[in-house]
Each structure stands twice: as structure tokens, then as C-alpha cells.
Amino acid sequence: MAFIQFSKISLAFGDRDILKDVSVNLKTGTKAALTGANGAGKSTLIKIMAGLVEPDSGKRTAQSGARIAYLPQSGLTHRGRTLKEEADLAFDYGYKIQNQIEEIGEKLKQIPSENVSAQNALLEQHSALMETLENSGWYRRESLAESVLLGLGFSRDDFEKMTDAFSGGWQMRIALAKALMQQPDILLLDEPTNYLDIEARAWLEDFLQKYSGAFLLVSHDRYFLDVTINEVYELFNGELKCYPGNFSHYEKVRELELQTLIAAYKKQQEEIEHLQSFVDRFRYKATKAVQAQERQKQLDKIVRIEIPESLKKIHFKFLAAPHSGRLVLQLDSVTKSYDGKTDVLSNLDLTIENGERVVAVGKNGAGKSTLLRIISEQDKNFSGTMTLGTGVQIGYFSQDSAETICGAETVLQYIENSCPLELVPKARDMLGAFLFRGDDVFKSLDVLSGGEKSRISLLKLLLRPVNFLVLDEPTNHLDMHSKDVLLDALKDFGGTVIFVSHDHAFIQNLATRVIELSPGHCRNFVGDYEYYLGRIEDEKNGTVGHFSFGTDSKFAEKKSGKIPVSNSAANEGTKQKSAGAIKWEEEKRLASERRKIERQVEKLETQIAAKENEKKSLEEKLAEPEIYSNGEKAKEVQRKITALAEELESLNAEWESAAEMLG
């Protein structure tokens, strides 16, 4: 059994203790998460375990020959090799063992035949090295490399590409792949899911569930942790404590445990406030100076209780969403191509209604970000039509939004200047929810990292009064607490949301509908994310057809976009439509009729709003002295009001009839 043990590890930066007598034992079978507030020292502890940082004191003990692989959060790049050649470097340990085996072979040739003891000693070493090489999986390295690379989202066409051609996120995927391929005794992974899409995360979840070695990882993805780990190490105020169970279980246990701490914290704060008040009042009064000094000494001796950031409950609410019609968005036959040859989106039809929370899912390159750019009117170079509903006001966020943030303003000044007046007093709390705590709020915009600018951009968007949020990866660069704050705010949001995210728990808790994109195709699942995953799994297992049809069902599903419904009919060359194809034709007809009615409803809503404004304006006129004092003028205005009332009654009746057909 391989192991690595740390006893009483301590490390300080200046006068701040990062680690205080930390002890941890990682052994074969350990599946652990490391958690703690931002800046608690998680990455530092992992670097010490990896042997990259020396602690001030403490002891590190590792089994002889135990292999450790470490993946940092970011910063790794690969150059000058093909992806396949780079992947092969993960098996360097095997080449080294092979060299040792060959050296032993050479030594055996040189030892006289009569020196049996020396021969036996070398043969034992040779046998042990051969066994180590066999057990390491080195002889299966090509199939392992292929499996890992494909699992993490690379294609076979990528294998011969130069690593220089891959972007930063894919560079980190290469680094993760190499760490996994090594199949080390102990894996140390610092936020391995940061650059992975949902499919790659699911593959990594399965890999870690089956992993026979030990691993310790840091992640802000609650679902990912729940399905991969069985114990949690919490780093808090420099001390490390272990909690058995998955992450959700840890949170429940920790919440109960910390109720006592919170009570003690509140009591201590009252005591500090009382003592400080006395000191401030009587410090300069001669008759009370001695007592004030005594109180100050008492204050100085108090060991301050600290509360983890995750327990400082910050609730963020959007400004009231402006009113909009029931129909928010209508896409008809939207097609988008970047090269004029391949359609990223093809004949896509999509309707979004007020109050929906729609998530777009699909593999990289399926067109998720493209769709959001079109909906947010950032990209107008497409064919087909896009219609926004009455009164719709869009708020758009993407990772590119951060590029516009610059200047000498501090973070706090920037947000205060962006805030509605009533939210200015809460600016510090809101910044805290988005990981700007303490002196971070006084950083100038020009010195912020890309991740920090992204968080600022997201917060600024949430301060605007909009009713349709279009969010492309809003949870990137957020920790769990910040995700929870954002999730709660979006749940309470009075408008409509369409979003892309790779965070399973975030999607599950927010989405009310799933649209699945693949190159040139779109499928619509009216249900939450678990329902969608269940449908996909059933389809893979052949236990359900691709289409269950009835848009009134809570979990109905239908094709969206002009794409073939049944490939089997075409494959067989039959001239008759399959039952599925006939069903699809009916679905298309019904969808077309529905769109016509929806457009009629929207037109009626616009007419009703205009007539109501006109009627209100006339009623206000009746209150003017020059009107109500003139009988003829008053009668004329009243006649117009009556006529408008009759028109409104007729329009409302039409609207109710059309709405009933939709319902």
C-alpha cells in the first residue's frame, strides 16, 4: 500500500500562519477533497505535498518509490511536440525503469558465472522492476493515452496536431491528461474541472470513481465532489480537520458544528463592542484614563473568533425586472456559419416564454456560445429571423465582457458608480459575495486578473434593471459560496434566463428546460437537468425512443429545427414515412400553428398596451380645467374614451381566445 504522510507541517507568510501543525495521511484508497475559504492556503498545502514548497517545520514521510502526480490550477503550456508525443511523456517513469532493467542485464553479462550470490541479487532487482513495470500499466500506455485524451474531449484528429496550436484551456486539459496517464500512487489535483465541459467532467468523475490509487483534489463543483470523494479535509485558520462522507454530508455536519461557533462569535462581538465603546469615550478623560487602559488591555488579550466566509450569509437580489410580454424570444429558421460551408446552427426554431430558465447544453463547438451571441444581439450576421417580445430588455454576460474593464478606479469605486443609489450602501457586501474581500476592494481595475475582471463584469450586469439575462458560463471563477449567492439571486429573478454552464449542480438547481445543441441540430427537453440526463441515458440503453411527444406534458420532448427525425427510414431506402417521421411532420405543423398564434398574441398585447396608454392619456385630459369646464370638449373626450374601452374589450377577448388556444 502506497502512502505519503505529513506530520505537524507549519508554514507562515510574514506574521500570518498559513498552516499550523497540519497532519494528513494519504494512502491507497483515499478519495478526499480539500476545502476552505479563498486564501486559506489550499494550493500551498498541495504544493507542499507535491514537494514543490518547503514548510517551515514538520515531517514528510513517503513510501519508497511512491509516485506522485500534481496538477496546478493554471499556467502550464506545452510546445514543440504533437499531442501524441506530449502524452507519451507521461510514461517517462516506464522508460526509466526500462533503462534500469537494461543496465541490470548488462551487469549480469559481466558477472562471473561462479558468483551466484551477485547474480541472484541482480536477478531479484530485475524481477522486481519487471513486476513494477507490469503493474504500472506501462505496456498498455497507448490504449490508456487514447482513452484519456478522448475522454477529456480531444479527437483522434488532434493526436497529430502540435501542442502549440491548443488554447490555454486545452493546454490545461493536456496537463490533466498527463497526470492521469501516469496512474500514480497519489494524485494531487488543484481545481481539475476548471477547463472541462460537462462531458469531460462526467468522464473524469467515472475515472476517479474507479481509480485504485489515492487522490486529493480541490474543486468548486459540489456535484463533482459528491460523486467522487468519501472524505473532506477543511483548512480553516491554518488548521486541518477531516470529515468522513461526501461534500454535501460535510456541509450539513459543519453547519451544525458551527452553530456553536457563531453563537460564541456574536457574544464576543458584543463584548468587544462594549469594551471598545468604553475606551473610545474615556480614553482622554483624566478621571477615567486608568479604567480605559485596563479595558484596552482586555481588548488586546481577546483571541478573536473567525467565521468562515461560507458562513457569512450574503443575499443578493436583482432590481425589479421591468415588465415584458409573455413571449420573450422567437427564433425562426436561424442558420449560422462562420466559413460559409459548415452550419454551426441550422434552421433552428426556438421559443422562450417569460419566467423560463433555459440551459443550452452540448459538446464544445456545438454552437452554445454562438446561439447566446445571436440572442443577445452581439452577432447579427445570420439567416432566419429573431423576434424579441414586447418590453424585453437584455443583459448579456460572457467571458469577453471582462475585456472592457480597465482604468485607475478602484473596484469599490467602479461598483459604487455602477450601482443604483439604493444599492450603494450594500456595495461592500455584494463585492464580498463575488470574492472581493478586505483590501481587495481597493485594487485598481488595471491590476486585476482576468478572473477578477470577469467577476466584476458579472456583478455589474446584475445591477442593471433587465428582464432577460443571457449568461455564458457565469460560474467560472466563482467559489461555491459565490455560486450559491448567484444561484439564489437567479432563482428569485423576476425575468427570464437562458444560460450555458458546465456546473452540474448549478444547472440542476436553476434550469426548467434544456435545449441540446449538436452541429446543425437542436433538441428540446421540457424538464429539468436530471430529466434530460435520464432521457439521454435511456436512449443510449435503447429503453426509450428519441421522441415522446405531447407539448402539454411536463416532460415533453420534441425536435426543434428542420432536421430529419428518423435516420432509419432513409437508411432502408423506404419511400414511406416511418411512424416517427409522420409524428415529426405533425409536430412541425403544430409548432408552425403555435408560432402563428404566439405572434398574434404578441401583436394583440402591443395593441392593447397602446390603447390603454391612449385611454389613460384621455382620462388625464378630463382632469384639466380647460376640458372639464367646457361641456362640448368634455363630451368629445368622453366619447373617445368610451370608444377605446369598447376596442379594448374586443382586443382583450381576442387575446383571451388566442391565449386559451396556446394553453
XYZ file of C-alpha atoms in Angstrom:
663
model
C 0.000 0.000 0.000
C 1.463 3.345 -1.085
C 1.289 6.282 1.281
C 2.512 9.799 1.919
C 2.277 11.213 5.434
C 2.724 14.748 6.762
C 3.157 15.386 10.469
C 2.879 18.794 12.160
C 3.510 20.815 8.993
C 3.715 24.569 9.644
C 4.222 27.496 7.297
C 3.952 31.257 7.786
C 3.998 34.179 5.368
C 5.329 37.087 7.410
C 3.291 37.262 10.612
C 0.433 35.203 9.156
C 0.246 31.471 9.925
C -0.896 29.684 6.772
C -0.501 26.175 8.219
C -0.297 25.331 11.912
C 0.794 21.783 12.864
C -1.110 20.221 9.982
C -1.088 16.417 9.780
C -2.522 14.317 6.971
C -2.058 10.786 5.697
C -2.831 9.911 2.072
C -2.789 6.192 1.295
C -4.091 3.837 -1.381
C -7.865 4.144 -1.496
C -8.029 7.716 -0.169
C -10.578 9.767 -2.118
C -10.505 13.186 -0.490
C -11.385 16.813 -1.136
C -9.548 19.778 0.314
C -11.782 22.748 1.079
C -11.531 26.136 2.741
C -12.087 29.822 2.024
C -10.177 31.597 -0.754
C -6.721 32.405 0.572
C -6.894 29.752 3.293
C -3.793 28.016 1.899
C -5.242 25.059 -0.022
C -2.949 25.432 -3.043
C 0.038 25.974 -0.758
C -0.686 22.761 1.166
C -0.992 20.776 -2.075
C 2.332 22.202 -3.304
C 3.971 21.096 -0.063
C 2.537 17.597 -0.582
C 3.897 17.614 -4.134
C 7.326 18.597 -2.828
C 7.328 21.984 -4.590
C 7.249 24.131 -1.429
C 9.267 23.548 1.731
C 7.379 24.031 5.020
C 8.928 25.947 7.925
C 8.687 22.841 10.095
C 7.213 19.359 10.141
C 7.987 15.969 8.702
C 7.117 14.380 5.340
C 7.231 10.599 5.085
C 6.574 8.694 1.850
C 6.776 5.052 0.927
C 9.904 4.292 -1.067
C 9.138 4.532 -4.780
C 5.683 6.034 -4.304
C 4.815 8.085 -7.379
C 3.003 11.419 -7.010
C 1.411 13.452 -9.830
C 0.433 17.099 -9.301
C -1.812 19.365 -11.392
C -1.797 23.117 -10.598
C -4.747 25.442 -11.229
C -3.251 27.066 -14.307
C -0.093 28.212 -16.022
C 1.045 25.044 -17.823
C 1.829 25.178 -21.548
C 3.233 22.614 -23.972
C 5.300 23.367 -27.060
C 7.254 21.669 -29.804
C 5.597 18.245 -29.866
C 2.486 16.646 -31.241
C -0.270 15.868 -28.751
C 0.569 12.160 -29.039
C 4.272 12.795 -28.361
C 3.440 15.041 -25.407
C 1.125 12.412 -23.960
C 3.888 9.828 -24.196
C 5.989 11.908 -21.790
C 3.538 10.869 -19.066
C 5.096 7.408 -19.284
C 8.628 8.639 -18.664
C 8.754 6.595 -15.455
C 8.390 3.437 -17.570
C 11.267 4.391 -19.852
C 13.425 4.993 -16.796
C 12.549 1.573 -15.378
C 13.321 0.019 -18.762
C 16.743 1.669 -18.722
C 17.362 0.258 -15.241
C 16.341 -3.202 -16.456
C 18.756 -2.926 -19.400
C 21.575 -1.778 -17.091
C 20.993 -4.811 -14.865
C 21.106 -7.007 -17.977
C 24.493 -5.552 -18.878
C 25.798 -6.091 -15.350
C 24.644 -9.733 -15.401
C 26.716 -10.317 -18.540
C 29.819 -9.057 -16.778
C 29.471 -11.080 -13.541
C 31.412 -14.351 -13.493
C 29.150 -17.422 -13.574
C 30.618 -18.690 -10.304
C 29.484 -15.512 -8.454
C 25.985 -16.874 -7.821
C 25.084 -14.547 -4.953
C 25.755 -11.408 -7.021
C 23.748 -12.858 -9.899
C 20.821 -13.687 -7.632
C 20.831 -10.173 -6.154
C 20.689 -8.622 -9.621
C 18.034 -11.091 -10.764
C 15.864 -10.137 -7.786
C 16.201 -6.449 -8.705
C 15.440 -7.309 -12.336
C 12.327 -9.273 -11.343
C 11.085 -6.511 -9.014
C 11.498 -3.872 -11.735
C 9.701 -6.044 -14.293
C 6.810 -6.514 -11.862
C 6.657 -2.775 -11.156
C 6.570 -2.019 -14.879
C 3.841 -4.583 -15.484
C 1.663 -3.316 -12.615
C 2.083 0.316 -13.687
C 0.153 -0.240 -16.912
C 3.119 0.891 -18.973
C 2.657 -1.859 -21.552
C -0.901 -0.608 -22.104
C 0.188 3.005 -22.436
C -1.041 3.594 -25.995
C -4.584 2.452 -25.298
C -4.559 4.314 -21.959
C -3.376 7.534 -23.633
C -6.075 7.260 -26.290
C -8.784 6.566 -23.699
C -7.785 9.519 -21.507
C -7.387 12.004 -24.364
C -10.718 11.075 -25.928
C -12.391 11.130 -22.518
C -11.174 14.676 -21.882
C -12.602 15.905 -25.175
C -9.746 15.601 -27.676
C -10.495 13.996 -31.045
C -8.306 11.484 -32.871
C -7.583 14.231 -35.412
C -5.969 16.190 -32.562
C -3.388 13.469 -31.851
C -1.028 14.615 -34.616
C -1.557 18.347 -34.014
C 1.275 20.368 -32.486
C 0.554 21.275 -28.878
C 1.386 24.903 -29.714
C -1.966 25.088 -31.544
C -4.052 24.453 -28.411
C -5.521 27.336 -26.360
C -4.923 27.864 -22.643
C -7.896 25.780 -21.519
C -6.877 22.883 -23.756
C -3.284 23.212 -22.550
C -4.542 22.505 -19.037
C -6.505 19.527 -20.358
C -3.237 18.176 -21.774
C -1.622 18.612 -18.353
C -4.544 16.851 -16.647
C -4.384 14.021 -19.191
C -0.671 13.516 -18.498
C -1.257 13.429 -14.748
C -3.972 10.784 -15.132
C -1.980 8.694 -17.627
C 0.843 8.319 -15.138
C -1.542 6.349 -12.917
C 0.495 7.469 -9.907
C 0.070 6.166 -6.393
C -1.161 9.594 -5.328
C -2.896 12.252 -7.456
C -2.930 15.875 -6.292
C -5.372 17.913 -8.399
C -5.922 21.645 -7.855
C -9.244 22.572 -9.489
C -9.088 19.996 -12.312
C -12.612 20.823 -13.570
C -11.903 24.498 -14.325
C -11.407 23.950 -18.055
C -13.689 20.974 -18.631
C -17.101 20.866 -20.267
C -19.888 18.683 -18.893
C -18.957 15.634 -20.975
C -15.298 15.766 -19.907
C -16.310 16.287 -16.270
C -18.559 13.242 -16.431
C -15.697 11.186 -17.844
C -13.334 12.417 -15.096
C -15.939 11.579 -12.452
C -16.054 7.998 -13.738
C -12.237 7.804 -13.914
C -11.811 8.918 -10.300
C -14.593 6.643 -9.046
C -12.678 3.660 -10.464
C -9.207 4.948 -9.548
C -7.321 2.443 -7.401
C -4.710 4.860 -6.078
C -5.216 7.836 -3.755
C -6.221 11.359 -4.683
C -6.713 14.715 -3.010
C -8.428 17.428 -5.019
C -9.670 20.989 -4.782
C -12.844 21.855 -6.690
C -15.705 24.359 -6.522
C -18.095 21.912 -8.196
C -20.290 20.449 -5.445
C -21.787 17.707 -7.616
C -18.363 16.633 -8.876
C -17.140 16.298 -5.294
C -20.242 14.448 -4.138
C -19.794 11.670 -6.691
C -16.005 11.265 -6.429
C -14.853 11.672 -2.808
C -15.591 9.997 0.518
C -13.870 12.362 2.934
C -13.284 16.105 3.220
C -10.317 17.949 4.697
C -11.183 21.504 5.759
C -8.421 24.071 6.098
C -9.583 26.836 8.440
C -7.395 29.364 10.274
C -4.321 27.292 9.438
C -5.693 24.095 10.970
C -6.801 20.972 9.112
C -9.710 18.764 10.127
C -11.075 15.631 8.441
C -14.783 14.898 7.916
C -15.873 11.473 6.586
C -18.533 11.332 3.870
C -19.176 13.249 0.649
C -19.198 17.012 0.340
C -22.916 17.562 0.970
C -22.648 15.496 4.143
C -19.651 17.597 5.247
C -21.641 20.801 4.712
C -24.518 19.536 6.875
C -22.223 18.350 9.679
C -20.149 21.540 9.534
C -23.258 23.728 9.649
C -24.439 22.069 12.857
C -20.938 22.199 14.314
C -20.568 25.870 13.534
C -23.808 26.976 15.171
C -21.944 26.964 18.490
C -19.096 28.919 16.922
C -21.485 31.539 15.545
C -23.153 31.973 18.937
C -19.738 32.422 20.560
C -18.736 34.850 17.799
C -21.831 37.018 18.352
C -21.266 37.057 22.102
C -17.621 38.003 21.621
C -18.537 40.793 19.205
C -20.900 42.264 21.807
C -18.134 42.144 24.413
C -15.627 43.772 22.033
C -18.124 46.498 21.133
C -18.834 47.189 24.818
C -15.124 47.427 25.737
C -14.253 49.489 22.663
C -17.079 51.906 23.380
C -15.754 52.499 26.906
C -12.196 53.039 25.619
C -13.333 55.484 22.930
C -15.448 57.505 25.385
C -13.000 57.815 28.275
C -9.526 57.451 26.775
C -8.741 61.158 27.142
C -10.571 61.840 30.416
C -8.140 62.009 33.307
C -10.624 60.553 35.798
C -11.289 57.517 33.609
C -7.942 57.071 31.847
C -6.804 54.191 34.086
C -10.059 52.250 33.574
C -9.834 52.919 29.811
C -6.306 51.498 29.744
C -7.489 48.390 31.606
C -10.299 47.901 29.094
C -7.804 48.304 26.250
C -5.615 45.579 27.791
C -8.665 43.316 27.974
C -9.358 44.013 24.302
C -5.783 43.217 23.319
C -5.901 39.855 25.103
C -9.061 38.640 23.365
C -8.377 35.827 20.891
C -10.693 36.804 18.056
C -13.108 34.168 16.775
C -13.191 33.999 12.975
C -16.150 32.849 10.922
C -15.516 31.097 7.563
C -16.538 33.193 4.562
C -19.007 30.472 3.556
C -20.984 31.139 6.742
C -21.225 34.878 6.232
C -24.560 34.635 4.502
C -24.811 37.272 1.818
C -28.098 37.557 -0.014
C -28.154 39.377 -3.308
C -31.370 40.393 -5.040
C -31.807 41.786 -8.509
C -33.567 45.046 -9.092
C -37.212 44.502 -10.056
C -37.325 43.199 -13.618
C -39.181 45.567 -15.981
C -42.484 44.173 -17.244
C -42.453 42.300 -20.556
C -44.953 40.290 -22.592
C -45.428 36.545 -22.192
C -43.391 35.851 -25.338
C -39.753 36.792 -24.736
C -37.949 35.368 -27.757
C -38.852 33.758 -31.084
C -36.224 32.260 -33.419
C -37.392 31.044 -36.832
C -35.078 29.025 -39.107
C -31.940 30.654 -37.688
C -28.822 29.437 -39.506
C -25.241 30.465 -38.742
C -21.996 29.540 -40.480
C -18.563 31.037 -39.943
C -16.895 29.644 -43.065
C -19.857 29.533 -45.444
C -19.595 25.733 -45.638
C -20.447 24.209 -42.270
C -23.514 25.317 -40.326
C -22.955 25.757 -36.604
C -26.682 26.384 -36.232
C -29.066 25.102 -38.906
C -32.717 26.092 -39.319
C -33.103 26.478 -35.570
C -36.568 27.269 -34.215
C -36.834 28.299 -30.577
C -39.464 29.956 -28.416
C -38.751 31.229 -24.896
C -41.520 32.480 -22.637
C -41.472 34.817 -19.664
C -40.082 33.292 -16.470
C -38.303 30.338 -18.071
C -34.777 29.290 -17.062
C -33.348 27.614 -20.172
C -29.935 25.937 -20.288
C -28.147 25.242 -23.571
C -26.002 22.092 -23.463
C -23.793 20.316 -25.984
C -20.188 19.485 -26.719
C -17.573 22.130 -27.496
C -18.259 23.543 -30.958
C -21.954 22.669 -30.879
C -22.903 26.365 -31.089
C -23.896 27.202 -27.491
C -21.956 30.478 -27.283
C -22.905 31.298 -30.879
C -26.599 30.928 -30.006
C -26.219 33.204 -26.975
C -24.366 35.830 -29.018
C -27.199 35.853 -31.557
C -29.893 36.063 -28.877
C -28.052 38.911 -27.128
C -27.737 40.763 -30.481
C -23.930 40.665 -30.343
C -23.935 38.719 -33.628
C -26.365 39.857 -36.317
C -24.708 38.021 -39.216
C -27.083 35.062 -39.571
C -30.018 33.983 -41.703
C -33.528 33.434 -40.409
C -35.397 35.744 -38.059
C -35.144 36.633 -34.408
C -38.016 38.443 -32.698
C -37.866 39.835 -29.176
C -41.083 40.186 -27.215
C -42.663 43.441 -26.125
C -40.646 45.268 -23.494
C -37.763 42.766 -23.456
C -34.507 44.248 -22.131
C -31.426 42.027 -22.474
C -28.488 41.704 -20.108
C -25.593 39.705 -21.621
C -22.565 38.199 -19.905
C -19.673 36.274 -21.408
C -16.031 35.813 -20.519
C -15.226 38.506 -23.129
C -17.181 41.051 -21.071
C -14.117 41.440 -18.834
C -12.042 42.941 -21.665
C -13.728 46.340 -21.319
C -12.844 46.736 -17.620
C -9.795 48.964 -17.144
C -8.717 52.218 -15.575
C -7.368 53.666 -12.332
C -10.678 53.407 -10.458
C -10.731 51.036 -7.509
C -13.022 48.020 -7.574
C -15.234 49.654 -4.925
C -15.453 52.959 -6.821
C -16.308 51.159 -10.052
C -19.175 49.211 -8.496
C -20.480 52.183 -6.489
C -20.547 54.249 -9.683
C -22.437 51.420 -11.439
C -24.939 50.924 -8.601
C -28.442 52.335 -8.394
C -28.475 54.759 -5.457
C -30.373 52.390 -3.152
C -27.718 49.662 -3.525
C -24.626 51.807 -2.850
C -24.628 51.031 0.917
C -24.562 47.298 0.057
C -21.664 47.556 -2.403
C -19.099 46.045 0.010
C -21.365 43.068 0.776
C -22.032 42.443 -2.896
C -18.319 42.583 -3.681
C -17.721 40.146 -0.838
C -20.173 37.730 -2.412
C -18.090 37.850 -5.594
C -14.789 37.188 -3.771
C -13.598 40.778 -3.307
C -12.960 40.836 0.416
C -10.940 43.054 2.709
C -8.393 45.210 0.885
C -9.262 43.583 -2.462
C -11.958 46.246 -2.957
C -9.241 48.925 -3.111
C -7.368 47.314 -6.011
C -7.347 49.389 -9.177
C -9.074 47.898 -12.207
C -5.815 47.845 -14.182
C -4.133 45.345 -11.837
C -6.998 42.825 -11.752
C -6.543 39.355 -13.201
C -8.796 38.057 -15.970
C -10.836 36.060 -13.456
C -11.278 39.085 -11.177
C -12.409 41.248 -14.094
C -14.860 38.550 -15.103
C -16.434 38.574 -11.630
C -16.668 42.378 -11.666
C -18.303 42.266 -15.100
C -20.889 39.746 -13.876
C -21.699 41.783 -10.772
C -22.086 44.973 -12.814
C -24.550 43.203 -15.119
C -26.637 42.043 -12.173
C -27.026 45.663 -11.026
C -28.874 46.645 -14.210
C -32.701 46.582 -14.415
C -33.196 43.991 -17.181
C -35.747 41.220 -17.685
C -33.900 38.772 -19.969
C -30.490 37.512 -18.825
C -28.243 35.780 -21.367
C -25.361 34.222 -19.423
C -22.412 32.363 -20.951
C -20.521 30.486 -18.210
C -21.421 32.823 -15.313
C -19.998 30.430 -12.671
C -16.424 30.466 -13.995
C -14.034 31.989 -11.436
C -16.599 31.700 -8.608
C -16.205 29.579 -5.486
C -19.070 27.515 -4.055
C -20.322 30.286 -1.786
C -20.398 32.804 -4.644
C -22.196 30.292 -6.869
C -24.809 29.830 -4.151
C -25.312 33.598 -3.887
C -25.689 33.876 -7.677
C -27.985 30.840 -7.834
C -30.307 32.202 -5.137
C -30.451 35.570 -6.904
C -31.276 33.957 -10.259
C -33.983 31.794 -8.695
C -35.632 34.930 -7.293
C -35.084 36.921 -10.506
C -38.403 38.190 -11.858
C -37.431 37.836 -15.505
C -36.213 35.147 -17.915
C -32.820 33.415 -18.162
C -31.010 31.456 -20.861
C -27.558 30.259 -19.885
C -24.616 27.973 -20.548
C -22.780 26.352 -17.657
C -20.567 23.339 -17.015
C -21.534 23.122 -13.349
C -23.893 20.177 -12.863
C -25.371 21.324 -9.532
C -25.870 24.901 -10.787
C -27.736 23.660 -13.878
C -29.846 21.200 -11.906
C -30.942 23.843 -9.403
C -31.744 26.534 -11.981
C -32.839 25.088 -15.331
C -36.514 24.441 -16.071
C -35.845 23.456 -19.689
C -32.878 22.002 -21.588
C -32.003 22.595 -25.227
C -29.324 20.248 -26.547
C -27.202 21.517 -29.419
C -25.057 19.471 -31.753
C -23.571 20.745 -35.025
C -26.552 21.843 -37.092
C -29.117 20.270 -34.751
C -31.192 21.256 -31.728
C -33.383 19.159 -29.421
C -35.766 20.493 -26.809
C -36.392 18.824 -23.420
C -39.163 20.379 -21.344
C -37.952 19.348 -17.904
C -35.045 19.847 -15.519
C -31.482 18.680 -15.997
C -31.933 15.334 -14.217
C -34.834 14.554 -16.542
C -32.653 15.389 -19.546
C -29.806 13.164 -18.337
C -32.264 10.348 -17.671
C -33.678 10.624 -21.197
C -30.209 10.560 -22.742
C -29.233 7.530 -20.666
C -32.439 5.716 -21.653
C -31.753 6.440 -25.318
C -28.230 5.042 -25.010
C -29.613 1.901 -23.414
C -32.355 1.612 -26.031
C -35.091 1.705 -23.378
C -36.878 4.723 -24.851
C -37.317 6.200 -28.309
C -35.839 9.542 -29.250
C -39.210 11.245 -29.228
C -42.030 11.333 -26.700
C -44.452 13.845 -27.981
C -47.054 15.991 -26.444
C -46.106 19.513 -25.600
C -48.638 19.667 -22.763
C -46.754 17.034 -20.758
C -44.467 18.451 -18.076
C -41.598 16.441 -19.513
C -42.447 16.530 -23.200
C -39.656 16.457 -25.749
C -39.608 17.441 -29.379
C -37.244 18.265 -32.183
C -36.578 21.938 -32.690
C -35.245 22.880 -36.105
C -35.756 21.475 -39.568
C -33.776 18.247 -39.290
C -34.595 14.625 -40.057
C -36.465 12.784 -37.357
C -35.797 9.219 -38.417
C -32.496 8.192 -39.968
C -33.568 4.541 -40.142
C -36.141 5.220 -42.861
C -33.531 6.879 -45.039
C -31.024 4.124 -44.417
C -33.502 1.461 -45.519
C -34.386 3.408 -48.637
C -38.083 3.104 -47.937
C -40.393 5.531 -49.676
C -42.948 5.516 -46.915
C -42.573 7.718 -43.900
C -41.860 5.972 -40.635
C -44.248 6.487 -37.766
C -41.644 8.775 -36.200
C -41.338 10.885 -39.327
C -45.123 11.222 -39.581
C -45.188 12.252 -35.947
C -42.479 14.820 -36.688
C -44.469 16.258 -39.586
C -47.429 16.638 -37.246
C -45.163 18.219 -34.645
C -43.862 20.678 -37.264
C -47.393 21.591 -38.322
C -48.471 22.128 -34.720
C -45.313 24.120 -33.983
C -45.961 26.327 -37.021
C -49.555 26.940 -35.934
C -48.365 27.685 -32.413
C -45.862 30.237 -33.682
C -48.599 31.988 -35.674
C -50.801 32.168 -32.587
C -47.876 33.391 -30.486
C -47.198 36.169 -32.981
C -50.906 37.039 -32.900
C -50.835 37.152 -29.090
C -47.779 39.402 -29.144
C -49.402 41.723 -31.700
C -52.559 41.912 -29.573
C -50.509 42.654 -26.449
C -48.810 45.541 -28.270
C -52.166 46.911 -29.471
C -53.708 46.572 -26.004
C -50.792 48.415 -24.399
C -51.079 51.254 -26.954
C -54.853 51.581 -26.500
C -54.528 51.544 -22.711
C -51.927 54.340 -22.869
C -54.169 56.358 -25.181
C -57.182 55.853 -22.870
C -55.118 56.816 -19.807
C -53.931 59.975 -21.576
C -57.533 60.987 -22.391
C -58.671 60.311 -18.822
C -55.906 62.620 -17.579
C -57.144 65.259 -20.028
C -60.601 65.132 -18.447
C -58.999 66.409 -15.235
C -57.674 69.536 -16.977
C -59.717 72.740 -16.228
C -59.912 73.777 -19.886
C -61.569 70.417 -20.696
C -63.922 69.737 -17.777
C -65.076 73.407 -17.779
C -66.043 73.139 -21.466
C -69.036 70.830 -21.894
C -68.504 70.141 -25.618
C -64.827 69.323 -25.215
C -65.541 67.100 -22.219
C -68.195 65.174 -24.166
C -65.824 64.679 -27.104
C -63.055 63.317 -24.856
C -65.526 61.063 -23.041
C -66.800 59.745 -26.393
C -63.247 58.794 -27.386
C -62.678 57.099 -24.014
C -65.861 55.053 -24.447
C -64.821 54.013 -27.963
C -61.379 52.980 -26.700
C -62.949 50.990 -23.869
C -65.039 49.070 -26.421
C -61.966 48.441 -28.591
C -60.052 47.222 -25.534
C -62.874 44.877 -24.604
C -62.799 43.385 -28.109
C -58.981 43.130 -28.167
C -58.921 41.504 -24.732
C -61.489 38.962 -25.846
C -59.333 38.115 -28.886
C -56.258 37.870 -26.625
C -58.030 35.533 -24.192
C -59.167 33.313 -27.058
C -55.658 33.098 -28.530
C -54.065 32.552 -25.130
C -56.568 29.757 -24.432
C -55.511 28.032 -27.660
C -51.886 28.168 -26.521
C -52.692 26.929 -23.026
